């Protein structure tokens, strides 16, 4: 497998052997998005397991070797959720549902998720959830100080606009209070 891009070829999605010991799985940004692939080491035949305009990260197999678990921004580029999918590909099941970033550690028995959850105006906190879509996530920690809780933190407007080259740019927009317009702006640019 060979990839080339003038700007960036990312790696970090993992790789390993399938249970049949004749196929190897890996992640690739061949389509412009990081997805899961299989390659048969004897025939060289490749199979793409996930596809779409989203990224798949941190994939691993269930202990039963029947499913994949992974994180993905399929819902929105600013959200991260935890998914389960059949080992040979197919329908993805979104297990987390809190809107924001859901970074998951699965318990050794695969029955419980430990979720580090954060949102644009909320710092990371720990939640526990049964490993089931639609299950309630129960908050375990609250690291915010009384002063932090007392402040009226704004929730930004999540917007998408088109760049000069046609690319869709996702951003957070914090508007001033009504009636306050001075033309000032603060812009944070992602380094990549």
Tab-separated table of C-alpha atoms in Angstrom:
chain	number	residue	atom	x	y	z
A	1	UNK	CA	0.000	0.000	0.000
A	2	UNK	CA	1.423	3.384	-0.964
A	3	UNK	CA	0.022	6.804	-0.181
A	4	UNK	CA	1.209	10.243	-1.166
A	5	UNK	CA	-0.155	13.715	-0.577
A	6	UNK	CA	1.498	17.110	-1.015
A	7	UNK	CA	0.388	18.222	2.450
A	8	UNK	CA	-0.006	15.309	4.852
A	9	UNK	CA	-0.331	11.536	5.149
A	10	UNK	CA	-1.418	10.631	8.642
A	11	UNK	CA	-0.894	7.344	10.413
A	12	UNK	CA	-1.787	6.084	13.828
A	13	UNK	CA	-4.889	3.994	13.390
A	14	UNK	CA	-3.303	0.642	14.202
A	15	UNK	CA	-2.740	-2.652	12.434
A	16	UNK	CA	-2.739	-6.351	13.235
A	17	UNK	CA	-3.663	-9.866	12.220
A	18	UNK	CA	-7.190	-11.126	11.706
A	19	UNK	CA	-8.209	-14.286	13.618
A	20	UNK	CA	-7.745	-16.446	10.475
A	21	UNK	CA	-3.990	-15.587	10.436
A	22	UNK	CA	-4.095	-15.058	6.659
A	23	UNK	CA	-5.435	-11.504	6.544
A	24	UNK	CA	-3.900	-8.365	7.974
A	25	UNK	CA	-5.915	-5.291	8.994
A	26	UNK	CA	-4.652	-1.724	8.872
A	27	UNK	CA	-5.907	1.837	8.720
A	28	UNK	CA	-5.320	4.059	5.729
A	29	UNK	CA	-6.156	7.584	4.563
A	30	UNK	CA	-6.228	6.450	0.935
A	31	UNK	CA	-9.669	8.063	0.395
A	32	UNK	CA	-8.750	11.236	2.288
A	33	UNK	CA	-10.329	9.859	5.479
A	34	UNK	CA	-8.870	7.265	7.853
A	35	UNK	CA	-10.682	3.940	7.420
A	36	UNK	CA	-10.186	0.243	8.150
A	37	UNK	CA	-8.909	-2.161	5.506
A	38	UNK	CA	-8.056	-5.856	5.217
A	39	UNK	CA	-5.466	-7.396	2.950
A	40	UNK	CA	-5.121	-11.111	2.193
A	41	UNK	CA	-1.402	-11.824	2.539
A	42	UNK	CA	-1.505	-14.648	-0.034
A	43	UNK	CA	-3.640	-13.134	-2.787
A	44	UNK	CA	-2.962	-9.443	-2.064
A	45	UNK	CA	-6.725	-8.782	-2.287
A	46	UNK	CA	-7.782	-5.706	-0.287
A	47	UNK	CA	-11.138	-4.987	1.301
A	48	UNK	CA	-12.266	-1.652	2.733
A	49	UNK	CA	-14.301	-2.235	5.921
A	50	UNK	CA	-15.461	1.344	6.582
A	51	UNK	CA	-16.090	4.193	4.174
A	52	UNK	CA	-17.521	7.691	4.140
A	53	UNK	CA	-16.576	11.288	4.901
A	54	UNK	CA	-15.478	10.596	8.487
A	55	UNK	CA	-12.470	9.235	10.378
A	56	UNK	CA	-12.106	5.916	12.207
A	57	UNK	CA	-9.583	5.859	15.054
A	58	UNK	CA	-8.312	3.519	17.788
A	59	UNK	CA	-9.785	0.313	16.333
A	60	UNK	CA	-9.543	-2.974	18.234
A	61	UNK	CA	-11.247	-6.369	18.134
A	62	UNK	CA	-13.672	-7.633	20.738
A	63	UNK	CA	-12.479	-10.546	22.871
A	64	UNK	CA	-14.873	-12.798	20.967
A	65	UNK	CA	-13.170	-11.720	17.699
A	66	UNK	CA	-16.640	-11.094	16.239
A	67	UNK	CA	-16.689	-7.278	16.351
A	68	UNK	CA	-14.594	-4.168	15.938
A	69	UNK	CA	-14.694	-1.344	18.445
A	70	UNK	CA	-13.489	2.089	17.375
A	71	UNK	CA	-13.995	5.818	17.777
A	72	UNK	CA	-15.305	7.937	14.928
A	73	UNK	CA	-16.417	11.454	14.051
A	74	UNK	CA	-19.146	10.134	11.731
A	75	UNK	CA	-21.890	12.258	13.351
A	76	UNK	CA	-19.965	15.535	12.954
A	77	UNK	CA	-16.262	16.496	12.659
A	78	UNK	CA	-16.521	18.144	16.107
A	79	UNK	CA	-17.917	15.047	17.819
A	80	UNK	CA	-16.302	11.742	18.758
A	81	UNK	CA	-18.355	8.622	19.484
A	82	UNK	CA	-17.665	4.955	20.247
A	83	UNK	CA	-18.884	2.308	17.777
A	84	UNK	CA	-19.208	-1.449	17.365
A	85	UNK	CA	-19.179	-3.129	13.933
A	86	UNK	CA	-19.108	-6.778	12.711
A	87	UNK	CA	-15.577	-8.028	12.129
A	88	UNK	CA	-16.090	-8.390	8.355
A	89	UNK	CA	-17.561	-4.882	8.081
A	90	UNK	CA	-21.185	-3.854	7.802
A	91	UNK	CA	-23.551	-1.752	9.865
A	92	UNK	CA	-21.913	0.390	12.529
A	93	UNK	CA	-23.665	0.732	15.903
A	94	UNK	CA	-23.070	4.016	17.734
A	95	UNK	CA	-22.836	3.212	21.451
A	96	UNK	CA	-22.196	6.651	23.002
A	97	UNK	CA	-24.730	9.440	22.611
A	98	UNK	CA	-23.583	12.510	24.593
A	99	UNK	CA	-23.021	15.396	22.138
A	100	UNK	CA	-19.305	16.260	22.258
A	101	UNK	CA	-16.107	14.260	22.691
A	102	UNK	CA	-16.577	10.731	24.078
A	103	UNK	CA	-13.182	9.111	24.652
A	104	UNK	CA	-13.782	5.504	25.758
A	105	UNK	CA	-11.919	2.830	27.689
A	106	UNK	CA	-13.742	-0.505	27.570
A	107	UNK	CA	-13.754	-2.634	30.738
A	108	UNK	CA	-11.832	-5.965	30.588
A	109	UNK	CA	-15.137	-7.910	30.485
A	110	UNK	CA	-16.421	-5.544	27.739
A	111	UNK	CA	-19.616	-4.815	29.692
A	112	UNK	CA	-18.912	-1.219	30.745
A	113	UNK	CA	-17.555	1.939	29.123
A	114	UNK	CA	-15.473	4.457	31.057
A	115	UNK	CA	-16.067	7.654	29.092
A	116	UNK	CA	-14.029	10.830	29.367
A	117	UNK	CA	-16.595	13.297	28.078
A	118	UNK	CA	-16.143	16.983	27.260
A	119	UNK	CA	-17.960	19.674	25.301
A	120	UNK	CA	-17.140	23.174	24.045
A	121	UNK	CA	-18.033	24.785	27.378
A	122	UNK	CA	-17.489	21.774	29.681
A	123	UNK	CA	-14.129	20.343	30.782
A	124	UNK	CA	-13.486	16.576	30.691
A	125	UNK	CA	-15.330	14.481	33.274
A	126	UNK	CA	-15.611	10.731	33.824
A	127	UNK	CA	-18.839	8.829	33.101
A	128	UNK	CA	-19.731	5.129	33.250
A	129	UNK	CA	-22.130	3.483	30.803
A	130	UNK	CA	-23.296	-0.029	30.047
A	131	UNK	CA	-21.828	-1.211	26.722
A	132	UNK	CA	-25.144	-0.813	24.934
A	133	UNK	CA	-26.501	1.775	22.514
A	134	UNK	CA	-29.013	4.028	24.237
A	135	UNK	CA	-27.775	3.205	27.748
A	136	UNK	CA	-27.551	6.137	30.169
A	137	UNK	CA	-24.082	7.525	30.906
A	138	UNK	CA	-23.723	8.206	34.642
A	139	UNK	CA	-21.427	11.056	35.689
A	140	UNK	CA	-18.793	9.969	38.221
A	141	UNK	CA	-16.595	13.072	38.626
A	142	UNK	CA	-17.093	16.823	38.882
A	143	UNK	CA	-13.752	18.594	38.804
A	144	UNK	CA	-15.162	22.100	38.292
A	145	UNK	CA	-14.576	24.681	41.024
A	146	UNK	CA	-17.468	26.676	42.469
A	147	UNK	CA	-16.200	29.750	40.568
A	148	UNK	CA	-16.171	27.775	37.315
A	149	UNK	CA	-19.732	26.543	37.918
A	150	UNK	CA	-20.944	30.070	38.754
A	151	UNK	CA	-19.653	31.557	35.481
A	152	UNK	CA	-22.135	31.673	32.589
A	153	UNK	CA	-20.019	29.846	29.973
A	154	UNK	CA	-21.274	30.456	26.462
A	155	UNK	CA	-22.064	27.634	24.109
A	156	UNK	CA	-20.618	28.540	20.704
A	157	UNK	CA	-22.506	28.311	17.455
A	158	UNK	CA	-21.106	25.446	15.374
A	159	UNK	CA	-20.829	26.583	11.771
A	160	UNK	CA	-19.497	25.351	8.449
A	161	UNK	CA	-18.346	27.653	5.686
A	162	UNK	CA	-16.758	27.185	2.303
A	163	UNK	CA	-13.107	28.143	1.811
A	164	UNK	CA	-11.810	29.688	-1.436
A	165	UNK	CA	-10.788	26.231	-2.700
A	166	UNK	CA	-14.261	24.790	-2.016
A	167	UNK	CA	-13.263	22.894	1.126
A	168	UNK	CA	-15.802	22.849	3.934
A	169	UNK	CA	-14.363	24.425	7.097
A	170	UNK	CA	-15.952	23.608	10.447
A	171	UNK	CA	-15.679	26.238	13.165
A	172	UNK	CA	-17.005	27.510	16.472
A	173	UNK	CA	-18.407	31.026	16.453
A	174	UNK	CA	-18.734	33.080	19.632
A	175	UNK	CA	-20.904	36.123	18.954
A	176	UNK	CA	-20.845	39.193	21.198
A	177	UNK	CA	-23.885	39.942	23.344
A	178	UNK	CA	-26.688	41.606	21.386
A	179	UNK	CA	-26.099	45.209	20.658
A	180	UNK	CA	-22.320	44.886	21.119
A	181	UNK	CA	-20.577	45.084	17.748
A	182	UNK	CA	-17.086	46.505	17.463
A	183	UNK	CA	-15.717	44.475	14.549
A	184	UNK	CA	-13.131	42.733	16.737
A	185	UNK	CA	-12.387	39.049	16.260
A	186	UNK	CA	-10.145	36.384	17.761
A	187	UNK	CA	-9.264	33.524	15.430
A	188	UNK	CA	-7.630	30.258	16.463
A	189	UNK	CA	-6.194	28.254	13.562
A	190	UNK	CA	-5.564	24.507	13.752
A	191	UNK	CA	-1.865	23.901	13.188
A	192	UNK	CA	-2.305	21.133	10.593
